[in-house]
mmCIF file with all atom_site columns, C-alpha atoms in Angstrom:
data_model
loop_
_atom_site.group_PDB
_atom_site.id
_atom_site.type_symbol
_atom_site.label_atom_id
_atom_site.label_alt_id
_atom_site.label_comp_id
_atom_site.label_asym_id
_atom_site.label_entity_id
_atom_site.label_seq_id
_atom_site.pdbx_PDB_ins_code
_atom_site.Cartn_x
_atom_site.Cartn_y
_atom_site.Cartn_z
_atom_site.occupancy
_atom_site.B_iso_or_equiv
_atom_site.pdbx_formal_charge
_atom_site.auth_seq_id
_atom_site.auth_comp_id
_atom_site.auth_asym_id
_atom_site.auth_atom_id
_atom_site.pdbx_PDB_model_num
ATOM 1   C CA . UNK W 1 1   ? 105.684 31.584 344.537 1.00 0.00 ? 1   UNK W CA 1
ATOM 2   C CA . UNK W 1 2   ? 104.395 32.807 341.168 1.00 0.00 ? 2   UNK W CA 1
ATOM 3   C CA . UNK W 1 3   ? 105.517 36.256 339.978 1.00 0.00 ? 3   UNK W CA 1
ATOM 4   C CA . UNK W 1 4   ? 102.845 38.964 339.911 1.00 0.00 ? 4   UNK W CA 1
ATOM 5   C CA . UNK W 1 5   ? 102.086 40.502 336.469 1.00 0.00 ? 5   UNK W CA 1
ATOM 6   C CA . UNK W 1 6   ? 100.048 43.580 335.619 1.00 0.00 ? 6   UNK W CA 1
ATOM 7   C CA . UNK W 1 7   ? 98.886  44.247 332.053 1.00 0.00 ? 7   UNK W CA 1
ATOM 8   C CA . UNK W 1 8   ? 98.186  47.818 330.992 1.00 0.00 ? 8   UNK W CA 1
ATOM 9   C CA . UNK W 1 9   ? 97.540  49.766 327.809 1.00 0.00 ? 9   UNK W CA 1
ATOM 10  C CA . UNK W 1 10  ? 100.177 52.327 326.818 1.00 0.00 ? 10  UNK W CA 1
ATOM 11  C CA . UNK W 1 11  ? 98.816  55.889 327.066 1.00 0.00 ? 11  UNK W CA 1
ATOM 12  C CA . UNK W 1 12  ? 100.719 56.920 323.917 1.00 0.00 ? 12  UNK W CA 1
ATOM 13  C CA . UNK W 1 13  ? 100.502 54.085 321.398 1.00 0.00 ? 13  UNK W CA 1
ATOM 14  C CA . UNK W 1 14  ? 97.616  52.055 322.860 1.00 0.00 ? 14  UNK W CA 1
ATOM 15  C CA . UNK W 1 15  ? 99.594  48.800 322.868 1.00 0.00 ? 15  UNK W CA 1
ATOM 16  C CA . UNK W 1 16  ? 99.023  46.324 325.721 1.00 0.00 ? 16  UNK W CA 1
ATOM 17  C CA . UNK W 1 17  ? 102.133 45.592 327.778 1.00 0.00 ? 17  UNK W CA 1
ATOM 18  C CA . UNK W 1 18  ? 103.232 43.905 331.011 1.00 0.00 ? 18  UNK W CA 1
ATOM 19  C CA . UNK W 1 19  ? 104.316 46.507 333.556 1.00 0.00 ? 19  UNK W CA 1
ATOM 20  C CA . UNK W 1 20  ? 107.536 46.346 335.506 1.00 0.00 ? 20  UNK W CA 1
ATOM 21  C CA . UNK W 1 21  ? 106.014 48.410 338.317 1.00 0.00 ? 21  UNK W CA 1
ATOM 22  C CA . UNK W 1 22  ? 102.520 49.398 339.392 1.00 0.00 ? 22  UNK W CA 1
ATOM 23  C CA . UNK W 1 23  ? 103.024 52.990 338.235 1.00 0.00 ? 23  UNK W CA 1
ATOM 24  C CA . UNK W 1 24  ? 104.068 52.256 334.633 1.00 0.00 ? 24  UNK W CA 1
ATOM 25  C CA . UNK W 1 25  ? 102.053 54.166 332.040 1.00 0.00 ? 25  UNK W CA 1
ATOM 26  C CA . UNK W 1 26  ? 104.115 53.618 328.892 1.00 0.00 ? 26  UNK W CA 1
ATOM 27  C CA . UNK W 1 27  ? 105.236 50.476 327.088 1.00 0.00 ? 27  UNK W CA 1
ATOM 28  C CA . UNK W 1 28  ? 108.712 51.705 326.183 1.00 0.00 ? 28  UNK W CA 1
ATOM 29  C CA . UNK W 1 29  ? 111.290 54.447 326.632 1.00 0.00 ? 29  UNK W CA 1
ATOM 30  C CA . UNK W 1 30  ? 110.250 55.833 323.233 1.00 0.00 ? 30  UNK W CA 1
ATOM 31  C CA . UNK W 1 31  ? 106.625 56.278 324.323 1.00 0.00 ? 31  UNK W CA 1
ATOM 32  C CA . UNK W 1 32  ? 107.747 57.820 327.622 1.00 0.00 ? 32  UNK W CA 1
ATOM 33  C CA . UNK W 1 33  ? 109.898 60.387 325.802 1.00 0.00 ? 33  UNK W CA 1
ATOM 34  C CA . UNK W 1 34  ? 107.095 61.136 323.352 1.00 0.00 ? 34  UNK W CA 1
ATOM 35  C CA . UNK W 1 35  ? 104.642 61.727 326.207 1.00 0.00 ? 35  UNK W CA 1
ATOM 36  C CA . UNK W 1 36  ? 107.182 64.014 327.900 1.00 0.00 ? 36  UNK W CA 1
ATOM 37  C CA . UNK W 1 37  ? 107.616 66.031 324.696 1.00 0.00 ? 37  UNK W CA 1
ATOM 38  C CA . UNK W 1 38  ? 103.852 66.362 324.348 1.00 0.00 ? 38  UNK W CA 1
ATOM 39  C CA . UNK W 1 39  ? 103.509 67.607 327.936 1.00 0.00 ? 39  UNK W CA 1
ATOM 40  C CA . UNK W 1 40  ? 106.283 70.179 327.394 1.00 0.00 ? 40  UNK W CA 1
ATOM 41  C CA . UNK W 1 41  ? 104.746 71.349 324.102 1.00 0.00 ? 41  UNK W CA 1
ATOM 42  C CA . UNK W 1 42  ? 101.328 71.725 325.749 1.00 0.00 ? 42  UNK W CA 1
ATOM 43  C CA . UNK W 1 43  ? 102.857 73.746 328.602 1.00 0.00 ? 43  UNK W CA 1
ATOM 44  C CA . UNK W 1 44  ? 104.723 76.007 326.148 1.00 0.00 ? 44  UNK W CA 1
ATOM 45  C CA . UNK W 1 45  ? 101.511 76.508 324.157 1.00 0.00 ? 45  UNK W CA 1
ATOM 46  C CA . UNK W 1 46  ? 99.636  77.422 327.346 1.00 0.00 ? 46  UNK W CA 1
ATOM 47  C CA . UNK W 1 47  ? 102.337 79.958 328.266 1.00 0.00 ? 47  UNK W CA 1
ATOM 48  C CA . UNK W 1 48  ? 102.266 81.492 324.753 1.00 0.00 ? 48  UNK W CA 1
ATOM 49  C CA . UNK W 1 49  ? 98.483  81.842 324.939 1.00 0.00 ? 49  UNK W CA 1
ATOM 50  C CA . UNK W 1 50  ? 98.737  83.417 328.404 1.00 0.00 ? 50  UNK W CA 1
ATOM 51  C CA . UNK W 1 51  ? 101.267 85.960 327.075 1.00 0.00 ? 51  UNK W CA 1
ATOM 52  C CA . UNK W 1 52  ? 98.958  86.889 324.172 1.00 0.00 ? 52  UNK W CA 1
ATOM 53  C CA . UNK W 1 53  ? 95.935  87.243 326.459 1.00 0.00 ? 53  UNK W CA 1
ATOM 54  C CA . UNK W 1 54  ? 97.849  89.439 328.926 1.00 0.00 ? 54  UNK W CA 1
ATOM 55  C CA . UNK W 1 55  ? 98.619  91.951 326.135 1.00 0.00 ? 55  UNK W CA 1
ATOM 56  C CA . UNK W 1 56  ? 94.975  92.422 325.129 1.00 0.00 ? 56  UNK W CA 1
ATOM 57  C CA . UNK W 1 57  ? 93.443  95.539 326.669 1.00 0.00 ? 57  UNK W CA 1
ATOM 58  C CA . UNK W 1 58  ? 89.936  95.243 328.133 1.00 0.00 ? 58  UNK W CA 1
ATOM 59  C CA . UNK W 1 59  ? 88.520  98.171 326.166 1.00 0.00 ? 59  UNK W CA 1
ATOM 60  C CA . UNK W 1 60  ? 89.119  96.742 322.648 1.00 0.00 ? 60  UNK W CA 1
ATOM 61  C CA . UNK W 1 61  ? 85.867  95.766 320.921 1.00 0.00 ? 61  UNK W CA 1
ATOM 62  C CA . UNK W 1 62  ? 87.459  93.821 318.067 1.00 0.00 ? 62  UNK W CA 1
ATOM 63  C CA . UNK W 1 63  ? 90.304  91.336 318.412 1.00 0.00 ? 63  UNK W CA 1
ATOM 64  C CA . UNK W 1 64  ? 92.426  89.344 315.967 1.00 0.00 ? 64  UNK W CA 1
ATOM 65  C CA . UNK W 1 65  ? 91.929  85.671 315.195 1.00 0.00 ? 65  UNK W CA 1
ATOM 66  C CA . UNK W 1 66  ? 95.125  84.738 317.081 1.00 0.00 ? 66  UNK W CA 1
ATOM 67  C CA . UNK W 1 67  ? 93.970  86.687 320.129 1.00 0.00 ? 67  UNK W CA 1
ATOM 68  C CA . UNK W 1 68  ? 90.559  84.988 320.024 1.00 0.00 ? 68  UNK W CA 1
ATOM 69  C CA . UNK W 1 69  ? 92.201  81.554 319.793 1.00 0.00 ? 69  UNK W CA 1
ATOM 70  C CA . UNK W 1 70  ? 94.345  82.347 322.845 1.00 0.00 ? 70  UNK W CA 1
ATOM 71  C CA . UNK W 1 71  ? 91.562  84.011 324.805 1.00 0.00 ? 71  UNK W CA 1
ATOM 72  C CA . UNK W 1 72  ? 88.714  81.552 324.220 1.00 0.00 ? 72  UNK W CA 1
ATOM 73  C CA . UNK W 1 73  ? 90.530  78.279 323.428 1.00 0.00 ? 73  UNK W CA 1
ATOM 74  C CA . UNK W 1 74  ? 88.769  77.919 320.076 1.00 0.00 ? 74  UNK W CA 1
ATOM 75  C CA . UNK W 1 75  ? 90.315  76.515 316.913 1.00 0.00 ? 75  UNK W CA 1
ATOM 76  C CA . UNK W 1 76  ? 91.122  78.876 314.029 1.00 0.00 ? 76  UNK W CA 1
ATOM 77  C CA . UNK W 1 77  ? 89.060  76.788 311.628 1.00 0.00 ? 77  UNK W CA 1
ATOM 78  C CA . UNK W 1 78  ? 86.052  77.053 313.946 1.00 0.00 ? 78  UNK W CA 1
ATOM 79  C CA . UNK W 1 79  ? 86.378  80.836 314.076 1.00 0.00 ? 79  UNK W CA 1
ATOM 80  C CA . UNK W 1 80  ? 86.605  81.168 310.296 1.00 0.00 ? 80  UNK W CA 1
ATOM 81  C CA . UNK W 1 81  ? 83.604  78.850 309.895 1.00 0.00 ? 81  UNK W CA 1
ATOM 82  C CA . UNK W 1 82  ? 81.572  80.986 312.326 1.00 0.00 ? 82  UNK W CA 1
ATOM 83  C CA . UNK W 1 83  ? 82.604  84.141 310.442 1.00 0.00 ? 83  UNK W CA 1
ATOM 84  C CA . UNK W 1 84  ? 81.575  82.651 307.063 1.00 0.00 ? 84  UNK W CA 1
ATOM 85  C CA . UNK W 1 85  ? 78.285  81.488 308.568 1.00 0.00 ? 85  UNK W CA 1
ATOM 86  C CA . UNK W 1 86  ? 77.549  84.971 309.923 1.00 0.00 ? 86  UNK W CA 1
ATOM 87  C CA . UNK W 1 87  ? 77.418  83.892 313.574 1.00 0.00 ? 87  UNK W CA 1
ATOM 88  C CA . UNK W 1 88  ? 80.249  86.250 314.531 1.00 0.00 ? 88  UNK W CA 1
ATOM 89  C CA . UNK W 1 89  ? 80.524  89.797 313.150 1.00 0.00 ? 89  UNK W CA 1
ATOM 90  C CA . UNK W 1 90  ? 83.945  90.425 311.599 1.00 0.00 ? 90  UNK W CA 1
ATOM 91  C CA . UNK W 1 91  ? 85.771  93.244 309.884 1.00 0.00 ? 91  UNK W CA 1
ATOM 92  C CA . UNK W 1 92  ? 88.466  92.654 307.288 1.00 0.00 ? 92  UNK W CA 1
ATOM 93  C CA . UNK W 1 93  ? 90.814  95.646 307.565 1.00 0.00 ? 93  UNK W CA 1
ATOM 94  C CA . UNK W 1 94  ? 93.209  94.274 304.984 1.00 0.00 ? 94  UNK W CA 1
ATOM 95  C CA . UNK W 1 95  ? 95.066  91.162 303.991 1.00 0.00 ? 95  UNK W CA 1
ATOM 96  C CA . UNK W 1 96  ? 95.598  89.048 307.137 1.00 0.00 ? 96  UNK W CA 1
ATOM 97  C CA . UNK W 1 97  ? 93.923  91.691 309.304 1.00 0.00 ? 97  UNK W CA 1
ATOM 98  C CA . UNK W 1 98  ? 90.583  90.134 310.209 1.00 0.00 ? 98  UNK W CA 1
ATOM 99  C CA . UNK W 1 99  ? 89.086  91.431 313.430 1.00 0.00 ? 99  UNK W CA 1
ATOM 100 C CA . UNK W 1 100 ? 86.149  89.781 315.188 1.00 0.00 ? 100 UNK W CA 1
ATOM 101 C CA . UNK W 1 101 ? 83.665  91.013 317.758 1.00 0.00 ? 101 UNK W CA 1
ATOM 102 C CA . UNK W 1 102 ? 84.919  90.337 321.246 1.00 0.00 ? 102 UNK W CA 1
ATOM 103 C CA . UNK W 1 103 ? 81.505  90.876 322.882 1.00 0.00 ? 103 UNK W CA 1
ATOM 104 C CA . UNK W 1 104 ? 79.837  88.322 320.579 1.00 0.00 ? 104 UNK W CA 1
ATOM 105 C CA . UNK W 1 105 ? 82.580  85.774 321.373 1.00 0.00 ? 105 UNK W CA 1
ATOM 106 C CA . UNK W 1 106 ? 82.102  86.387 325.099 1.00 0.00 ? 106 UNK W CA 1
ATOM 107 C CA . UNK W 1 107 ? 78.375  85.643 324.678 1.00 0.00 ? 107 UNK W CA 1
ATOM 108 C CA . UNK W 1 108 ? 79.099  82.386 322.836 1.00 0.00 ? 108 UNK W CA 1
ATOM 109 C CA . UNK W 1 109 ? 82.154  81.024 324.691 1.00 0.00 ? 109 UNK W CA 1
ATOM 110 C CA . UNK W 1 110 ? 83.742  81.135 328.148 1.00 0.00 ? 110 UNK W CA 1
ATOM 111 C CA . UNK W 1 111 ? 87.138  82.753 328.433 1.00 0.00 ? 111 UNK W CA 1
ATOM 112 C CA . UNK W 1 112 ? 90.190  80.566 328.920 1.00 0.00 ? 112 UNK W CA 1
ATOM 113 C CA . UNK W 1 113 ? 90.987  82.093 332.322 1.00 0.00 ? 113 UNK W CA 1
ATOM 114 C CA . UNK W 1 114 ? 87.389  81.451 333.429 1.00 0.00 ? 114 UNK W CA 1
ATOM 115 C CA . UNK W 1 115 ? 87.577  77.706 332.823 1.00 0.00 ? 115 UNK W CA 1
ATOM 116 C CA . UNK W 1 116 ? 86.652  75.732 335.936 1.00 0.00 ? 116 UNK W CA 1
ATOM 117 C CA . UNK W 1 117 ? 89.542  74.368 337.929 1.00 0.00 ? 117 UNK W CA 1
ATOM 118 C CA . UNK W 1 118 ? 89.800  70.654 338.484 1.00 0.00 ? 118 UNK W CA 1
ATOM 119 C CA . UNK W 1 119 ? 88.165  69.829 341.792 1.00 0.00 ? 119 UNK W CA 1
ATOM 120 C CA . UNK W 1 120 ? 90.402  68.741 344.638 1.00 0.00 ? 120 UNK W CA 1
ATOM 121 C CA . UNK W 1 121 ? 90.393  64.989 345.107 1.00 0.00 ? 121 UNK W CA 1
ATOM 122 C CA . UNK W 1 122 ? 87.760  63.907 347.579 1.00 0.00 ? 122 UNK W CA 1
ATOM 123 C CA . UNK W 1 123 ? 88.836  62.111 350.705 1.00 0.00 ? 123 UNK W CA 1
ATOM 124 C CA . UNK W 1 124 ? 87.831  58.492 350.597 1.00 0.00 ? 124 UNK W CA 1
ATOM 125 C CA . UNK W 1 125 ? 85.988  56.915 353.453 1.00 0.00 ? 125 UNK W CA 1
ATOM 126 C CA . UNK W 1 126 ? 86.990  53.368 354.272 1.00 0.00 ? 126 UNK W CA 1
ATOM 127 C CA . UNK W 1 127 ? 85.382  50.683 356.307 1.00 0.00 ? 127 UNK W CA 1
ATOM 128 C CA . UNK W 1 128 ? 88.191  49.097 358.293 1.00 0.00 ? 128 UNK W CA 1
ATOM 129 C CA . UNK W 1 129 ? 85.990  46.437 359.822 1.00 0.00 ? 129 UNK W CA 1
ATOM 130 C CA . UNK W 1 130 ? 87.487  42.925 359.435 1.00 0.00 ? 130 UNK W CA 1
ATOM 131 C CA . UNK W 1 131 ? 84.665  41.752 357.118 1.00 0.00 ? 131 UNK W CA 1
ATOM 132 C CA . UNK W 1 132 ? 85.458  44.594 354.644 1.00 0.00 ? 132 UNK W CA 1
ATOM 133 C CA . UNK W 1 133 ? 89.212  44.015 354.686 1.00 0.00 ? 133 UNK W CA 1
ATOM 134 C CA . UNK W 1 134 ? 91.925  41.578 353.689 1.00 0.00 ? 134 UNK W CA 1
ATOM 135 C CA . UNK W 1 135 ? 94.739  40.558 355.978 1.00 0.00 ? 135 UNK W CA 1
ATOM 136 C CA . UNK W 1 136 ? 98.284  40.824 354.647 1.00 0.00 ? 136 UNK W CA 1
ATOM 137 C CA . UNK W 1 137 ? 98.474  37.024 354.349 1.00 0.00 ? 137 UNK W CA 1
ATOM 138 C CA . UNK W 1 138 ? 95.219  36.888 352.348 1.00 0.00 ? 138 UNK W CA 1
ATOM 139 C CA . UNK W 1 139 ? 96.524  39.551 349.936 1.00 0.00 ? 139 UNK W CA 1
ATOM 140 C CA . UNK W 1 140 ? 99.776  37.664 349.523 1.00 0.00 ? 140 UNK W CA 1
ATOM 141 C CA . UNK W 1 141 ? 97.971  34.398 348.725 1.00 0.00 ? 141 UNK W CA 1
ATOM 142 C CA . UNK W 1 142 ? 95.261  35.863 346.504 1.00 0.00 ? 142 UNK W CA 1
ATOM 143 C CA . UNK W 1 143 ? 97.507  38.028 344.312 1.00 0.00 ? 143 UNK W CA 1
ATOM 144 C CA . UNK W 1 144 ? 100.703 35.901 344.481 1.00 0.00 ? 144 UNK W CA 1
ATOM 145 C CA . UNK W 1 145 ? 102.771 38.738 345.941 1.00 0.00 ? 145 UNK W CA 1
ATOM 146 C CA . UNK W 1 146 ? 105.214 38.549 348.834 1.00 0.00 ? 146 UNK W CA 1
ATOM 147 C CA . UNK W 1 147 ? 104.196 40.048 352.164 1.00 0.00 ? 147 UNK W CA 1
ATOM 148 C CA . UNK W 1 148 ? 107.104 42.503 352.036 1.00 0.00 ? 148 UNK W CA 1
ATOM 149 C CA . UNK W 1 149 ? 105.905 43.718 348.629 1.00 0.00 ? 149 UNK W CA 1
ATOM 150 C CA . UNK W 1 150 ? 102.387 44.167 349.999 1.00 0.00 ? 150 UNK W CA 1
ATOM 151 C CA . UNK W 1 151 ? 103.692 46.303 352.879 1.00 0.00 ? 151 UNK W CA 1
ATOM 152 C CA . UNK W 1 152 ? 105.788 48.343 350.409 1.00 0.00 ? 152 UNK W CA 1
ATOM 153 C CA . UNK W 1 153 ? 102.754 49.024 348.199 1.00 0.00 ? 153 UNK W CA 1
ATOM 154 C CA . UNK W 1 154 ? 100.615 49.950 351.214 1.00 0.00 ? 154 UNK W CA 1
ATOM 155 C CA . UNK W 1 155 ? 103.188 52.533 352.282 1.00 0.00 ? 155 UNK W CA 1
ATOM 156 C CA . UNK W 1 156 ? 103.821 53.790 348.738 1.00 0.00 ? 156 UNK W CA 1
ATOM 157 C CA . UNK W 1 157 ? 100.145 54.382 347.938 1.00 0.00 ? 157 UNK W CA 1
ATOM 158 C CA . UNK W 1 158 ? 99.160  55.546 351.455 1.00 0.00 ? 158 UNK W CA 1
ATOM 159 C CA . UNK W 1 159 ? 96.551  52.852 351.918 1.00 0.00 ? 159 UNK W CA 1
ATOM 160 C CA . UNK W 1 160 ? 95.049  52.892 355.415 1.00 0.00 ? 160 UNK W CA 1
ATOM 161 C CA . UNK W 1 161 ? 95.489  49.888 357.676 1.00 0.00 ? 161 UNK W CA 1
ATOM 162 C CA . UNK W 1 162 ? 94.108  48.699 360.975 1.00 0.00 ? 162 UNK W CA 1
ATOM 163 C CA . UNK W 1 163 ? 95.809  46.304 363.330 1.00 0.00 ? 163 UNK W CA 1
ATOM 164 C CA . UNK W 1 164 ? 93.711  44.071 365.566 1.00 0.00 ? 164 UNK W CA 1
ATOM 165 C CA . UNK W 1 165 ? 95.863  41.749 367.634 1.00 0.00 ? 165 UNK W CA 1
ATOM 166 C CA . UNK W 1 166 ? 98.515  40.287 365.365 1.00 0.00 ? 166 UNK W CA 1
ATOM 167 C CA . UNK W 1 167 ? 96.549  40.827 362.131 1.00 0.00 ? 167 UNK W CA 1
ATOM 168 C CA . UNK W 1 168 ? 96.845  43.906 359.892 1.00 0.00 ? 168 UNK W CA 1
ATOM 169 C CA . UNK W 1 169 ? 93.661  44.694 357.937 1.00 0.00 ? 169 UNK W CA 1
ATOM 170 C CA . UNK W 1 170 ? 93.600  46.593 354.635 1.00 0.00 ? 170 UNK W CA 1
ATOM 171 C CA . UNK W 1 171 ? 90.409  47.721 352.787 1.00 0.00 ? 171 UNK W CA 1
ATOM 172 C CA . UNK W 1 172 ? 89.384  45.241 350.069 1.00 0.00 ? 172 UNK W CA 1
ATOM 173 C CA . UNK W 1 173 ? 88.345  48.037 347.686 1.00 0.00 ? 173 UNK W CA 1
ATOM 174 C CA . UNK W 1 174 ? 91.813  49.609 347.695 1.00 0.00 ? 174 UNK W CA 1
ATOM 175 C CA . UNK W 1 175 ? 93.689  46.326 347.298 1.00 0.00 ? 175 UNK W CA 1
ATOM 176 C CA . UNK W 1 176 ? 91.392  45.133 344.494 1.00 0.00 ? 176 UNK W CA 1
ATOM 177 C CA . UNK W 1 177 ? 91.903  48.455 342.689 1.00 0.00 ? 177 UNK W CA 1
ATOM 178 C CA . UNK W 1 178 ? 95.687  48.301 343.178 1.00 0.00 ? 178 UNK W CA 1
ATOM 179 C CA . UNK W 1 179 ? 96.143  44.734 341.955 1.00 0.00 ? 179 UNK W CA 1
ATOM 180 C CA . UNK W 1 180 ? 93.377  44.580 339.336 1.00 0.00 ? 180 UNK W CA 1
#
């Protein structure tokens, strides 16, 4: 029996690689560590921004550049460009003490805490009729994978099955997506 190979593109470096498992996202340990560091840095940045936003009182009309960056998720360069262009009223109290209009920013941008949440994953509807499904033996032959491996993947990825007599049917769409 021929060994099953899956080729993917690394999410960090973009290099194509042969996976060792179906869940592999990175081509090497180095890329995996780099992705982990990026996730941690992004989480720390989000927590820092949340701390800054929590300290801003609701009655302040003018806020600092750093507070605007944290509150509205806008880049500093974008804010300075909008100030130079006259789109946002600003007051320069002194060196490094630029304050910008909070109400004008609220008109132009949505606040960070008002960003829409990611929708919950929709439940998939499957047709488990025999004509829309593969049997375990067909999957094994088509994708050159052992039957035990097929059963393991079905359990691991919670793919629905239907047994009719001695045959176990699995939706073609899910299997094609898994072994593409």
